[in-house]
Amino acid sequence: ADGNPRGEAATFSEDLQVVDTDGPSVELSARDDLDDVRSALVLGLRDYFRKVGVKDAVVGLSGGIDSALVATLAVEALGSEHVVGLAMPSQYSSDHSLNDAEDLAKRLGIQFHVVPIKDVFESYRGELASVMAAHPAKAGWKDLTEENLQSRIRGATLMAFSNRTGAFVLTTGNKSECAVGYCTLYGDTCGGL
């Protein structure tokens, strides 16, 4: 009735507390906002997978921080035996990126596969050449065709793996990219969660 807390339950995990509402006030524990966000994301992933009946996840590993974070959260939520990382280098990928992706997979103890997309990209580019030549990019517009094509090939590769194995694709894009449109529809945004 006086507005003071009488008890505090654990955050983002099951807990049972018996609280005497007439008892003394308690001091709430100091909170670490970043740890709460991590705990909430792990709980959300774990609960979602349980509720939809899926056990495995696949993550496209680029060697960057976004995919590293998603893979790490997935391992914490599902266990390393339920997460697979796919690296999909193109002719524009650096050895450093591929090495970082492989190192992350080893550190997390997850399966890791390399699926080069260079030949698929070149095939797309060749098949599209005549129609693209007939329709040049609009004046003043940056031509994003090839950049987005790579992302969409990666998205299709992840979805093919998902269809074959039943592993759920986790999207690695972040809110900032989506908010400003710096992402590729059906590419970076590919995934169920």
mmCIF file of C-alpha atoms in Angstrom:
data_model
loop_
_atom_site.group_PDB
_atom_site.id
_atom_site.type_symbol
_atom_site.label_atom_id
_atom_site.label_comp_id
_atom_site.label_asym_id
_atom_site.label_seq_id
_atom_site.Cartn_x
_atom_site.Cartn_y
_atom_site.Cartn_z
ATOM 1 C CA ALA A 1 0.000 0.000 0.000
ATOM 2 C CA ASP A 2 2.919 2.380 0.584
ATOM 3 C CA GLY A 3 4.390 1.714 -2.880
ATOM 4 C CA ASN A 4 7.589 0.098 -1.611
ATOM 5 C CA PRO A 5 8.737 -3.284 -2.925
ATOM 6 C CA ARG A 6 8.228 -6.297 -0.674
ATOM 7 C CA GLY A 7 10.071 -8.848 -2.793
ATOM 8 C CA GLU A 8 11.936 -9.381 -6.024
ATOM 9 C CA ALA A 9 11.818 -12.350 -8.367
ATOM 10 C CA ALA A 10 14.561 -13.408 -10.757
ATOM 11 C CA THR A 11 14.518 -11.784 -14.172
ATOM 12 C CA PHE A 12 14.124 -13.775 -17.392
ATOM 13 C CA SER A 13 14.147 -17.145 -15.643
ATOM 14 C CA GLU A 14 11.670 -19.234 -13.721
ATOM 15 C CA ASP A 15 11.406 -18.283 -10.087
ATOM 16 C CA LEU A 16 9.003 -18.777 -7.210
ATOM 17 C CA GLN A 17 8.754 -16.263 -4.406
ATOM 18 C CA VAL A 18 6.459 -16.160 -1.408
ATOM 19 C CA VAL A 19 6.041 -12.535 -0.403
ATOM 20 C CA ASP A 20 4.380 -11.145 2.699
ATOM 21 C CA THR A 21 2.739 -7.962 1.445
ATOM 22 C CA ASP A 22 2.661 -6.687 5.011
ATOM 23 C CA GLY A 23 6.345 -7.479 5.509
ATOM 24 C CA PRO A 24 9.261 -5.073 5.446
ATOM 25 C CA SER A 25 10.398 -3.285 2.304
ATOM 26 C CA VAL A 26 13.329 -4.737 0.388
ATOM 27 C CA GLU A 27 16.042 -3.056 -1.611
ATOM 28 C CA LEU A 28 15.886 -4.036 -5.267
ATOM 29 C CA SER A 29 19.112 -5.428 -6.661
ATOM 30 C CA ALA A 30 21.182 -3.319 -9.011
ATOM 31 C CA ARG A 31 20.364 -4.126 -12.629
ATOM 32 C CA ASP A 32 22.729 -4.384 -15.541
ATOM 33 C CA ASP A 33 20.669 -3.265 -18.551
ATOM 34 C CA LEU A 34 22.945 -4.990 -21.057
ATOM 35 C CA ASP A 35 22.786 -8.269 -19.145
ATOM 36 C CA ASP A 36 18.988 -7.947 -18.981
ATOM 37 C CA VAL A 37 18.814 -7.469 -22.749
ATOM 38 C CA ARG A 38 21.013 -10.530 -23.296
ATOM 39 C CA SER A 39 18.947 -12.604 -20.872
ATOM 40 C CA ALA A 40 15.702 -11.469 -22.512
ATOM 41 C CA LEU A 41 16.987 -12.366 -25.993
ATOM 42 C CA VAL A 42 18.176 -15.803 -24.866
ATOM 43 C CA LEU A 43 14.875 -16.504 -23.115
ATOM 44 C CA GLY A 44 12.929 -15.288 -26.149
ATOM 45 C CA LEU A 45 14.912 -17.513 -28.524
ATOM 46 C CA ARG A 46 14.636 -20.559 -26.288
ATOM 47 C CA ASP A 47 10.903 -20.095 -25.714
ATOM 48 C CA TYR A 48 10.151 -19.438 -29.375
ATOM 49 C CA PHE A 49 11.986 -22.550 -30.532
ATOM 50 C CA ARG A 50 10.267 -24.661 -27.870
ATOM 51 C CA LYS A 51 6.817 -23.297 -28.740
ATOM 52 C CA VAL A 52 7.168 -23.897 -32.491
ATOM 53 C CA GLY A 53 8.773 -27.309 -31.973
ATOM 54 C CA VAL A 54 12.110 -26.537 -33.624
ATOM 55 C CA LYS A 55 15.399 -27.602 -32.070
ATOM 56 C CA ASP A 56 18.046 -26.352 -34.495
ATOM 57 C CA ALA A 57 19.116 -22.981 -35.870
ATOM 58 C CA VAL A 58 21.278 -21.947 -38.797
ATOM 59 C CA VAL A 59 23.126 -18.639 -38.894
ATOM 60 C CA GLY A 60 24.964 -17.046 -41.797
ATOM 61 C CA LEU A 61 28.419 -16.211 -40.421
ATOM 62 C CA SER A 62 30.063 -13.258 -42.151
ATOM 63 C CA GLY A 63 32.976 -12.797 -39.781
ATOM 64 C CA GLY A 64 31.314 -9.624 -38.482
ATOM 65 C CA ILE A 65 29.912 -8.672 -35.112
ATOM 66 C CA ASP A 66 26.192 -8.974 -35.971
ATOM 67 C CA SER A 67 26.387 -12.626 -36.993
ATOM 68 C CA ALA A 68 28.797 -13.366 -34.125
ATOM 69 C CA LEU A 69 26.314 -11.973 -31.614
ATOM 70 C CA VAL A 70 23.361 -13.881 -33.084
ATOM 71 C CA ALA A 71 25.329 -17.155 -33.118
ATOM 72 C CA THR A 72 26.470 -16.624 -29.527
ATOM 73 C CA LEU A 73 22.920 -15.928 -28.335
ATOM 74 C CA ALA A 74 21.667 -18.987 -30.234
ATOM 75 C CA VAL A 75 24.264 -21.218 -28.574
ATOM 76 C CA GLU A 76 23.308 -19.894 -25.156
ATOM 77 C CA ALA A 77 19.619 -20.446 -25.876
ATOM 78 C CA LEU A 78 19.741 -23.787 -27.700
ATOM 79 C CA GLY A 79 23.131 -25.366 -27.011
ATOM 80 C CA SER A 80 26.056 -25.635 -29.407
ATOM 81 C CA GLU A 81 24.851 -28.981 -30.762
ATOM 82 C CA HIS A 82 21.745 -27.223 -32.127
ATOM 83 C CA VAL A 83 23.413 -24.351 -34.020
ATOM 84 C CA VAL A 84 25.014 -24.488 -37.465
ATOM 85 C CA GLY A 85 27.041 -21.687 -39.035
ATOM 86 C CA LEU A 86 27.280 -21.195 -42.796
ATOM 87 C CA ALA A 87 29.928 -18.955 -44.318
ATOM 88 C CA MET A 88 29.121 -17.951 -47.891
ATOM 89 C CA PRO A 89 32.121 -16.149 -49.354
ATOM 90 C CA SER A 90 32.047 -14.453 -52.725
ATOM 91 C CA GLN A 91 34.871 -13.091 -54.841
ATOM 92 C CA TYR A 92 34.611 -9.900 -52.769
ATOM 93 C CA SER A 93 35.013 -11.614 -49.378
ATOM 94 C CA SER A 94 38.304 -11.307 -47.566
ATOM 95 C CA ASP A 95 40.197 -14.277 -46.156
ATOM 96 C CA HIS A 96 40.086 -12.416 -42.848
ATOM 97 C CA SER A 97 36.253 -12.531 -42.777
ATOM 98 C CA LEU A 98 36.168 -16.240 -43.543
ATOM 99 C CA ASN A 99 38.858 -16.970 -40.942
ATOM 100 C CA ASP A 100 36.961 -14.962 -38.315
ATOM 101 C CA ALA A 101 33.750 -16.886 -39.061
ATOM 102 C CA GLU A 102 35.547 -20.224 -38.759
ATOM 103 C CA ASP A 103 37.283 -19.154 -35.536
ATOM 104 C CA LEU A 104 33.945 -18.122 -34.035
ATOM 105 C CA ALA A 105 32.378 -21.469 -34.951
ATOM 106 C CA LYS A 106 35.262 -23.332 -33.301
ATOM 107 C CA ARG A 107 35.054 -21.207 -30.163
ATOM 108 C CA LEU A 108 31.301 -21.760 -29.925
ATOM 109 C CA GLY A 109 31.619 -25.465 -30.715
ATOM 110 C CA ILE A 110 29.073 -25.330 -33.540
ATOM 111 C CA GLN A 111 29.010 -27.079 -36.907
ATOM 112 C CA PHE A 112 30.519 -24.927 -39.626
ATOM 113 C CA HIS A 113 30.199 -25.171 -43.387
ATOM 114 C CA VAL A 114 31.605 -23.037 -46.176
ATOM 115 C CA VAL A 115 29.353 -22.603 -49.213
ATOM 116 C CA PRO A 116 31.096 -20.399 -51.788
ATOM 117 C CA ILE A 117 28.651 -18.290 -53.805
ATOM 118 C CA LYS A 118 31.028 -16.951 -56.477
ATOM 119 C CA ASP A 119 29.885 -19.326 -59.211
ATOM 120 C CA VAL A 120 26.184 -18.789 -58.418
ATOM 121 C CA PHE A 121 26.747 -15.028 -58.466
ATOM 122 C CA GLU A 122 28.547 -15.204 -61.826
ATOM 123 C CA SER A 123 25.763 -17.357 -63.253
ATOM 124 C CA TYR A 124 23.118 -14.837 -62.133
ATOM 125 C CA ARG A 125 25.167 -11.982 -63.537
ATOM 126 C CA GLY A 126 25.563 -13.776 -66.867
ATOM 127 C CA GLU A 127 21.868 -14.647 -67.135
ATOM 128 C CA LEU A 128 20.865 -11.065 -66.310
ATOM 129 C CA ALA A 129 23.438 -9.374 -68.565
ATOM 130 C CA SER A 130 21.220 -8.724 -71.583
ATOM 131 C CA VAL A 131 18.238 -7.431 -69.636
ATOM 132 C CA MET A 132 20.480 -5.254 -67.464
ATOM 133 C CA ALA A 133 22.194 -3.823 -70.550
ATOM 134 C CA ALA A 134 18.780 -2.974 -71.990
ATOM 135 C CA HIS A 135 17.767 -1.239 -68.743
ATOM 136 C CA PRO A 136 20.687 0.765 -67.333
ATOM 137 C CA ALA A 137 20.539 2.160 -63.823
ATOM 138 C CA LYS A 138 18.641 5.420 -63.476
ATOM 139 C CA ALA A 139 20.762 8.560 -63.612
ATOM 140 C CA GLY A 140 21.884 9.630 -60.153
ATOM 141 C CA TRP A 141 21.039 6.272 -58.573
ATOM 142 C CA LYS A 142 23.713 4.031 -57.159
ATOM 143 C CA ASP A 143 23.426 0.651 -58.837
ATOM 144 C CA LEU A 144 23.030 -1.830 -55.986
ATOM 145 C CA THR A 145 22.171 -4.778 -58.211
ATOM 146 C CA GLU A 146 25.306 -6.847 -57.629
ATOM 147 C CA GLU A 147 25.578 -5.979 -53.936
ATOM 148 C CA ASN A 148 21.976 -7.009 -53.290
ATOM 149 C CA LEU A 149 22.267 -10.058 -55.518
ATOM 150 C CA GLN A 150 25.012 -11.463 -53.281
ATOM 151 C CA SER A 151 22.870 -10.954 -50.195
ATOM 152 C CA ARG A 152 19.881 -12.637 -51.833
ATOM 153 C CA ILE A 153 22.009 -15.617 -52.894
ATOM 154 C CA ARG A 154 23.101 -15.969 -49.276
ATOM 155 C CA GLY A 155 19.489 -15.773 -48.110
ATOM 156 C CA ALA A 156 18.432 -18.456 -50.592
ATOM 157 C CA THR A 157 21.360 -20.642 -49.481
ATOM 158 C CA LEU A 158 20.341 -20.352 -45.823
ATOM 159 C CA MET A 159 16.732 -21.161 -46.697
ATOM 160 C CA ALA A 160 17.814 -24.190 -48.756
ATOM 161 C CA PHE A 161 19.759 -25.482 -45.752
ATOM 162 C CA SER A 162 16.713 -24.813 -43.573
ATOM 163 C CA ASN A 163 14.408 -26.674 -45.946
ATOM 164 C CA ARG A 164 16.772 -29.650 -46.057
ATOM 165 C CA THR A 165 17.512 -29.912 -42.322
ATOM 166 C CA GLY A 166 14.583 -28.257 -40.567
ATOM 167 C CA ALA A 167 16.945 -25.779 -38.903
ATOM 168 C CA PHE A 168 15.377 -22.368 -38.384
ATOM 169 C CA VAL A 169 17.177 -19.416 -40.043
ATOM 170 C CA LEU A 170 18.088 -16.654 -37.602
ATOM 171 C CA THR A 171 18.368 -13.219 -39.178
ATOM 172 C CA THR A 172 21.597 -11.386 -38.387
ATOM 173 C CA GLY A 173 20.609 -7.858 -39.404
ATOM 174 C CA ASN A 174 20.218 -5.253 -36.699
ATOM 175 C CA LYS A 175 17.532 -2.660 -35.929
ATOM 176 C CA SER A 176 19.699 0.254 -37.040
ATOM 177 C CA GLU A 177 20.184 -1.259 -40.490
ATOM 178 C CA CYS A 178 16.477 -1.969 -40.840
ATOM 179 C CA ALA A 179 15.498 1.486 -39.572
ATOM 180 C CA VAL A 180 17.493 3.278 -42.257
ATOM 181 C CA GLY A 181 16.917 0.689 -44.984
ATOM 182 C CA TYR A 182 20.532 -0.449 -45.094
ATOM 183 C CA CYS A 183 19.610 -4.064 -45.633
ATOM 184 C CA THR A 184 18.515 -6.249 -48.502
ATOM 185 C CA LEU A 185 14.957 -7.544 -48.634
ATOM 186 C CA TYR A 186 15.067 -11.358 -49.071
ATOM 187 C CA GLY A 187 18.780 -11.230 -48.271
ATOM 188 C CA ASP A 188 19.904 -9.722 -44.950
ATOM 189 C CA THR A 189 16.299 -9.829 -43.785
ATOM 190 C CA CYS A 190 15.972 -13.533 -44.627
ATOM 191 C CA GLY A 191 15.027 -15.629 -41.635
ATOM 192 C CA GLY A 192 12.192 -16.451 -39.330
ATOM 193 C CA LEU A 193 13.402 -14.579 -36.271
#
